[in-house]
Tab-separated table of C-alpha atoms and ligand atoms in Angstrom:
chain	number	residue	atom	x	y	z
A	1	MET	CA	-12.475	-16.200	-28.390
A	2	THR	CA	-9.024	-15.592	-27.579
A	3	LEU	CA	-7.724	-18.456	-25.147
A	4	VAL	CA	-4.010	-19.160	-26.155
A	5	SER	CA	-1.676	-21.299	-24.502
A	6	THR	CA	0.922	-20.122	-21.627
A	7	ARG	CA	3.905	-21.681	-23.871
A	8	THR	CA	3.056	-18.042	-25.800
A	9	VAL	CA	1.767	-15.979	-22.828
A	10	VAL	CA	5.024	-16.494	-20.986
A	11	ASP	CA	7.579	-16.643	-24.384
A	12	GLU	CA	5.829	-12.837	-25.133
A	13	ALA	CA	6.711	-11.335	-22.082
A	14	ARG	CA	9.990	-12.996	-21.766
A	15	ALA	CA	10.960	-11.806	-25.261
A	16	ALA	CA	9.996	-8.364	-24.570
A	17	GLY	CA	11.596	-7.832	-20.859
A	18	ARG	CA	8.577	-8.251	-19.054
A	19	GLY	CA	6.174	-10.003	-16.607
A	20	VAL	CA	3.341	-11.978	-16.978
A	21	GLY	CA	0.463	-12.378	-13.965
A	22	ALA	CA	-1.100	-15.421	-13.103
A	23	PHE	CA	-4.157	-15.162	-11.048
A	24	ASN	CA	-5.982	-18.041	-9.345
A	25	VAL	CA	-9.455	-18.865	-9.234
A	26	ILE	CA	-11.267	-20.291	-7.122
A	27	THR	CA	-14.938	-19.582	-7.965
A	28	LEU	CA	-16.274	-18.145	-10.997
A	29	GLU	CA	-16.158	-14.414	-9.466
A	30	HIS	CA	-12.253	-14.421	-9.632
A	31	ALA	CA	-12.576	-15.865	-13.632
A	32	GLU	CA	-14.459	-13.047	-14.052
A	33	ALA	CA	-12.022	-10.557	-12.303
A	34	ILE	CA	-9.196	-11.444	-13.611
A	35	VAL	CA	-10.758	-11.178	-17.490
A	36	ALA	CA	-12.073	-7.978	-16.711
A	37	GLY	CA	-8.675	-6.428	-15.218
A	38	ALA	CA	-6.420	-8.025	-17.167
A	39	GLU	CA	-9.326	-6.035	-20.105
A	40	ALA	CA	-9.102	-3.153	-18.154
A	41	ALA	CA	-5.013	-3.542	-18.145
A	42	ARG	CA	-5.022	-4.674	-22.201
A	43	ALA	CA	-2.165	-7.498	-20.893
A	44	ALA	CA	-2.575	-10.829	-21.879
A	45	VAL	CA	-3.188	-12.868	-18.552
A	46	ILE	CA	-3.455	-16.472	-17.123
A	47	CYS	CA	-6.481	-18.263	-14.766
A	48	GLN	CA	-5.155	-20.510	-12.814
A	49	ILE	CA	-7.131	-23.577	-10.728
A	50	SER	CA	-5.137	-25.108	-8.363
A	51	GLU	CA	-4.984	-28.298	-6.633
A	52	ASN	CA	-6.519	-26.850	-3.706
A	53	ALA	CA	-9.101	-24.938	-5.446
A	54	VAL	CA	-10.221	-28.316	-7.039
A	55	ARG	CA	-10.296	-29.421	-3.607
A	56	PHE	CA	-12.758	-26.984	-2.489
A	57	HIS	CA	-15.149	-27.930	-5.550
A	58	GLY	CA	-15.554	-31.144	-4.384
A	59	GLY	CA	-11.922	-32.408	-6.178
A	60	ARG	CA	-14.077	-32.490	-9.457
A	61	LEU	CA	-11.575	-30.253	-11.981
A	62	GLY	CA	-14.354	-29.873	-15.171
A	63	PRO	CA	-17.121	-27.359	-13.787
A	64	ILE	CA	-14.469	-24.571	-12.084
A	65	ALA	CA	-12.833	-25.296	-15.049
A	66	ARG	CA	-15.199	-24.844	-18.011
A	67	ALA	CA	-16.311	-22.007	-16.200
A	68	ALA	CA	-12.731	-20.347	-16.370
A	69	ALA	CA	-12.742	-21.238	-20.411
A	70	ALA	CA	-15.812	-19.914	-21.026
A	71	VAL	CA	-14.817	-16.896	-19.300
A	72	ALA	CA	-11.357	-16.474	-20.963
A	73	GLU	CA	-12.731	-17.530	-24.897
A	74	GLY	CA	-15.278	-14.424	-24.499
A	75	ALA	CA	-11.718	-12.136	-23.231
A	76	ASP	CA	-10.627	-9.542	-25.135
A	77	VAL	CA	-7.672	-10.145	-24.254
A	78	PRO	CA	-4.987	-12.749	-24.404
A	79	VAL	CA	-5.542	-15.395	-21.518
A	80	ALA	CA	-3.872	-18.708	-20.821
A	81	LEU	CA	-5.578	-21.679	-18.368
A	82	HIS	CA	-2.838	-23.212	-15.921
A	83	LEU	CA	-3.557	-26.072	-13.383
A	84	ASP	CA	-1.400	-25.375	-10.379
A	85	HIS	CA	0.343	-26.713	-7.999
A	86	VAL	CA	-0.711	-30.539	-9.140
A	87	THR	CA	0.209	-33.470	-6.634
A	88	ASP	CA	-1.577	-35.815	-8.055
A	89	GLY	CA	-1.140	-37.527	-10.767
A	90	GLU	CA	-4.645	-38.078	-11.654
A	91	LEU	CA	-5.537	-34.948	-11.408
A	92	LEU	CA	-2.686	-34.327	-13.500
A	93	ARG	CA	-3.830	-36.426	-16.682
A	94	GLN	CA	-6.863	-35.243	-16.325
A	95	ALA	CA	-5.388	-31.677	-17.157
A	96	ALA	CA	-4.942	-33.034	-20.904
A	97	ASP	CA	-9.509	-33.105	-20.706
A	98	HIS	CA	-10.418	-29.289	-19.907
A	99	GLY	CA	-9.141	-26.599	-21.940
A	100	PHE	CA	-4.954	-26.151	-20.088
A	101	GLY	CA	-2.246	-24.903	-21.601
A	102	SER	CA	-0.129	-25.958	-18.603
A	103	VAL	CA	0.088	-27.355	-15.455
A	104	MET	CA	2.829	-26.928	-12.657
A	105	PHE	CA	3.678	-30.357	-10.966
A	106	ASP	CA	4.816	-29.393	-7.357
A	107	ALA	CA	7.108	-32.399	-5.992
A	108	SER	CA	8.853	-29.584	-4.664
A	109	GLN	CA	8.367	-31.452	-1.083
A	110	LEU	CA	10.204	-34.795	-1.612
A	111	ASP	CA	13.887	-34.653	-2.018
A	112	TYR	CA	16.381	-33.909	-5.039
A	113	THR	CA	16.274	-37.122	-6.383
A	114	ASP	CA	12.660	-38.296	-5.549
A	115	ASN	CA	11.261	-34.178	-7.260
A	116	VAL	CA	14.148	-34.916	-10.361
A	117	ALA	CA	12.680	-38.445	-10.638
A	118	ALA	CA	8.741	-37.259	-10.554
A	119	THR	CA	8.704	-34.426	-12.178
A	120	ARG	CA	10.509	-36.306	-14.921
A	121	SER	CA	8.359	-38.951	-16.254
A	122	ALA	CA	5.253	-35.293	-15.126
A	123	ALA	CA	6.870	-33.241	-18.369
A	124	GLU	CA	6.844	-36.822	-20.306
A	125	TRP	CA	3.273	-37.098	-19.836
A	126	ALA	CA	2.828	-32.958	-20.708
A	127	HIS	CA	4.702	-32.805	-23.854
A	128	ALA	CA	2.791	-36.412	-25.263
A	129	HIS	CA	-0.420	-34.395	-24.207
A	130	GLY	CA	1.385	-31.262	-25.621
A	131	LEU	CA	1.285	-28.669	-22.111
A	132	TRP	CA	3.773	-27.296	-20.755
A	133	LEU	CA	5.611	-28.197	-17.553
A	134	GLU	CA	6.279	-25.827	-14.381
A	135	ALA	CA	8.273	-27.124	-11.554
A	136	GLU	CA	9.824	-26.234	-8.223
A	137	LEU	CA	13.077	-26.748	-6.689
A	138	GLY	CA	13.663	-25.101	-3.445
A	139	GLU	CA	10.999	-25.207	-2.151
A	140	VAL	CA	8.562	-21.982	-1.573
A	141	GLY	CA	7.539	-22.110	2.234
A	142	GLY	CA	3.415	-20.701	3.124
A	143	LYS	CA	1.290	-23.629	2.390
A	144	ASP	CA	0.694	-25.102	5.146
A	145	GLY	CA	0.773	-21.726	6.746
A	146	ALA	CA	3.998	-21.065	8.030
A	147	HIS	CA	5.569	-18.137	6.413
A	148	ALA	CA	8.985	-19.542	5.388
A	149	PRO	CA	10.641	-16.698	3.334
A	150	GLY	CA	14.517	-17.715	3.987
A	151	VAL	CA	13.976	-20.783	1.724
A	152	ARG	CA	16.619	-20.538	-1.253
A	153	THR	CA	17.115	-22.282	-4.874
A	154	ASP	CA	20.261	-23.043	-5.400
A	155	PRO	CA	21.634	-21.916	-9.100
A	156	ALA	CA	23.608	-24.934	-10.154
A	157	GLU	CA	21.232	-27.392	-8.433
A	158	ALA	CA	18.436	-25.940	-10.609
A	159	ALA	CA	20.505	-26.023	-14.216
A	160	GLY	CA	21.102	-29.683	-13.066
A	161	PHE	CA	17.089	-30.302	-12.617
A	162	VAL	CA	16.243	-28.577	-15.890
A	163	ALA	CA	17.905	-30.879	-17.771
A	164	ALA	CA	17.321	-33.315	-15.669
A	165	THR	CA	13.720	-32.723	-15.595
A	166	GLY	CA	13.030	-31.699	-19.684
A	167	VAL	CA	10.715	-28.633	-17.821
A	168	ASP	CA	9.225	-26.041	-19.256
A	169	ALA	CA	9.380	-23.531	-16.382
A	170	LEU	CA	10.782	-23.234	-12.338
A	171	ALA	CA	9.661	-21.732	-9.512
A	172	VAL	CA	12.189	-20.728	-7.664
A	173	ALA	CA	12.596	-19.835	-4.069
A	174	VAL	CA	13.779	-16.210	-3.734
A	175	GLY	CA	12.254	-14.629	-0.733
A	176	SER	CA	8.771	-15.022	-1.791
A	177	SER	CA	6.563	-17.096	0.814
A	178	HIS	CA	2.464	-18.245	0.475
A	179	ALA	CA	-0.461	-16.414	1.867
A	180	MET	CA	1.172	-13.431	3.011
A	181	THR	CA	-1.517	-11.240	3.615
A	182	THR	CA	1.167	-8.005	3.995
A	183	ARG	CA	3.425	-6.639	0.941
A	184	THR	CA	6.565	-6.982	3.566
A	185	ALA	CA	8.939	-9.434	1.860
A	186	ALA	CA	11.537	-9.044	0.382
A	187	LEU	CA	13.168	-10.826	-2.842
A	188	ASP	CA	16.771	-11.372	-3.559
A	189	HIS	CA	17.249	-9.767	-6.444
A	190	GLU	CA	20.157	-11.149	-7.084
A	191	LEU	CA	20.089	-14.334	-6.696
A	192	ILE	CA	17.055	-14.066	-9.678
A	193	SER	CA	19.698	-12.618	-11.442
A	194	ARG	CA	22.102	-15.661	-11.476
A	195	LEU	CA	19.072	-17.841	-11.629
A	196	ARG	CA	18.086	-16.167	-14.768
A	197	ASP	CA	21.612	-16.829	-16.658
A	198	ALA	CA	22.086	-20.285	-15.330
A	199	VAL	CA	18.682	-22.043	-16.381
A	200	GLN	CA	16.986	-21.123	-19.940
A	201	VAL	CA	14.067	-22.078	-18.856
A	202	PRO	CA	11.210	-18.981	-17.793
A	203	LEU	CA	11.270	-18.553	-13.909
A	204	VAL	CA	8.625	-17.705	-11.712
A	205	LEU	CA	7.457	-16.649	-8.547
A	206	HIS	CA	5.514	-17.748	-6.628
A	207	GLY	CA	3.624	-16.401	-3.226
A	208	SER	CA	3.806	-12.908	-5.141
A	209	SER	CA	1.383	-11.287	-2.870
A	210	GLY	CA	3.203	-10.548	-0.357
A	211	VAL	CA	6.118	-8.532	-2.523
A	212	PRO	CA	6.033	-4.444	-2.999
A	213	ASP	CA	5.391	-2.879	-6.042
A	214	ASP	CA	8.465	-1.912	-6.398
A	215	GLU	CA	10.052	-5.217	-5.887
A	216	LEU	CA	8.008	-7.203	-8.022
A	217	ARG	CA	9.027	-4.578	-10.968
A	218	GLN	CA	13.167	-5.553	-9.639
A	219	ALA	CA	12.303	-9.195	-10.074
A	220	VAL	CA	10.658	-8.540	-13.308
A	221	THR	CA	14.141	-6.473	-14.567
A	222	ALA	CA	16.219	-9.229	-12.441
A	223	GLY	CA	15.184	-12.445	-14.151
A	224	MET	CA	11.452	-13.163	-13.234
A	225	VAL	CA	9.101	-13.855	-16.057
A	226	LYS	CA	5.395	-15.301	-14.356
A	227	ILE	CA	4.227	-13.985	-11.960
A	228	ASN	CA	2.114	-15.686	-9.585
A	229	ILE	CA	-0.886	-14.398	-7.292
A	230	GLY	CA	-3.152	-15.582	-5.304
A	231	THR	CA	-3.564	-14.035	-2.239
A	232	ALA	CA	-4.466	-10.508	-2.590
A	233	LEU	CA	-7.415	-11.272	-4.692
A	234	ASN	CA	-8.523	-13.128	-1.988
A	235	VAL	CA	-7.188	-9.773	0.088
A	236	ALA	CA	-9.801	-7.686	-1.947
A	237	PHE	CA	-13.062	-10.416	-2.098
A	238	THR	CA	-13.111	-10.417	1.200
A	239	GLY	CA	-12.547	-6.992	2.329
A	240	ALA	CA	-15.519	-5.699	0.104
A	241	VAL	CA	-17.840	-9.099	1.224
A	242	ARG	CA	-16.963	-7.670	4.905
A	243	GLU	CA	-18.043	-4.068	4.340
A	244	LEU	CA	-21.162	-5.562	2.849
A	245	ALA	CA	-22.051	-8.056	4.138
A	246	GLY	CA	-24.803	-6.453	6.314
A	247	ALA	CA	-26.681	-5.160	3.490
A	248	GLY	CA	-29.216	-7.845	3.663
A	249	VAL	CA	-29.359	-11.659	1.160
A	250	ASP	CA	-29.046	-11.476	-1.588
A	251	PRO	CA	-25.600	-12.410	-2.986
A	252	ARG	CA	-25.187	-10.595	-5.781
A	253	LYS	CA	-25.455	-7.264	-3.413
A	254	TYR	CA	-21.749	-7.980	-1.292
A	255	LEU	CA	-20.240	-10.353	-4.833
A	256	ALA	CA	-20.399	-7.774	-7.013
A	257	PRO	CA	-17.875	-5.083	-4.807
A	258	ALA	CA	-16.098	-8.247	-5.013
A	259	ARG	CA	-15.397	-8.738	-8.653
A	260	ASP	CA	-14.298	-5.607	-9.019
A	261	ALA	CA	-12.227	-5.289	-5.765
A	262	MET	CA	-10.674	-7.795	-7.165
A	263	ALA	CA	-10.547	-6.909	-11.440
A	264	GLU	CA	-8.610	-3.746	-9.217
A	265	THR	CA	-5.927	-5.670	-8.147
A	266	VAL	CA	-5.188	-7.379	-11.216
A	267	ALA	CA	-5.500	-4.185	-13.510
A	268	HIS	CA	-2.537	-2.692	-11.113
A	269	LEU	CA	-0.974	-6.422	-11.080
A	270	LEU	CA	-0.865	-6.513	-14.287
A	271	ALA	CA	0.760	-2.916	-14.776
A	272	VAL	CA	3.298	-3.602	-12.338
A	273	VAL	CA	4.456	-6.488	-14.204
A	274	GLY	CA	4.443	-5.651	-16.992
A	275	GLY	CA	5.610	-2.176	-17.385
B	16	G3H	O1	0.302	-20.591	-7.353
B	16	G3H	C1	0.383	-19.627	-6.837
B	16	G3H	C2	0.742	-18.096	-6.138
B	16	G3H	O2	2.202	-19.294	-5.566
B	16	G3H	C3	-0.239	-17.455	-5.240
B	16	G3H	O3	0.476	-17.523	-3.878
B	16	G3H	O4	-1.581	-16.825	-2.911
B	16	G3H	O5	0.811	-15.742	-1.434
B	16	G3H	O6	0.119	-15.145	-3.919
B	16	G3H	P1	0.235	-16.198	-3.130
B	17	ZN	ZN1	2.622	-20.873	-5.507
């Protein structure tokens, strides 16, 4: 039984000057692969389920959340469960009942004042229910399919945002972009250091699939703590499925290698960010 709180995993990583990988779960095989990869790397890990993934499961959080929690409970490394990129207040309120230790409430598309108001109210609710709350300032691009690496979070604004909202962690825009299938992003490490000095809470890097290993290492050194990775698992999964899709009708023939490929990716990236 090693389902632990996100706060514990993130605080321990931060205190040790390490990063912690937070990987997105879409299917049961993703959750199994994340835990297998973390066990191979002997590292703590965060399993996160995004609002988009909930939508894929017909808008029902329960089945995939319970599956991920059950996989986490059977792990022999610490595993935390996080609800990711939540924009829907109704979904936010479901987090408390499904084993999550944390939520990322994403009001980053709103202008600053509206983002502060929506995030402060989400943080108050989360704290009243024992949940750690992450928010985003300076929209990390790519969620609409467009590569938008030019956006940046301003350190002074970030400090004001954290003070005004009471969030426990802050996702910042420093050069990464969501859903990249090539690892070509270049991060602004000097900005990461300035953000780390400006805000008291741990920093979160989104869109990390597009960031090369060495850039990830430098990002952790500069002050990033929670490293969010989704697409890299899907690249591994789909690569294996494509290779084996002609191997008969039993889905286990391609899902097993796809799960192994994701686990290898997880183990590798955990060694990079936690090394
Ligand atoms: O919140 C999730 C991450 O930001 C994943 O981004 O799919 O580009 O790695 P990615
Ligand atoms: Zn993200």
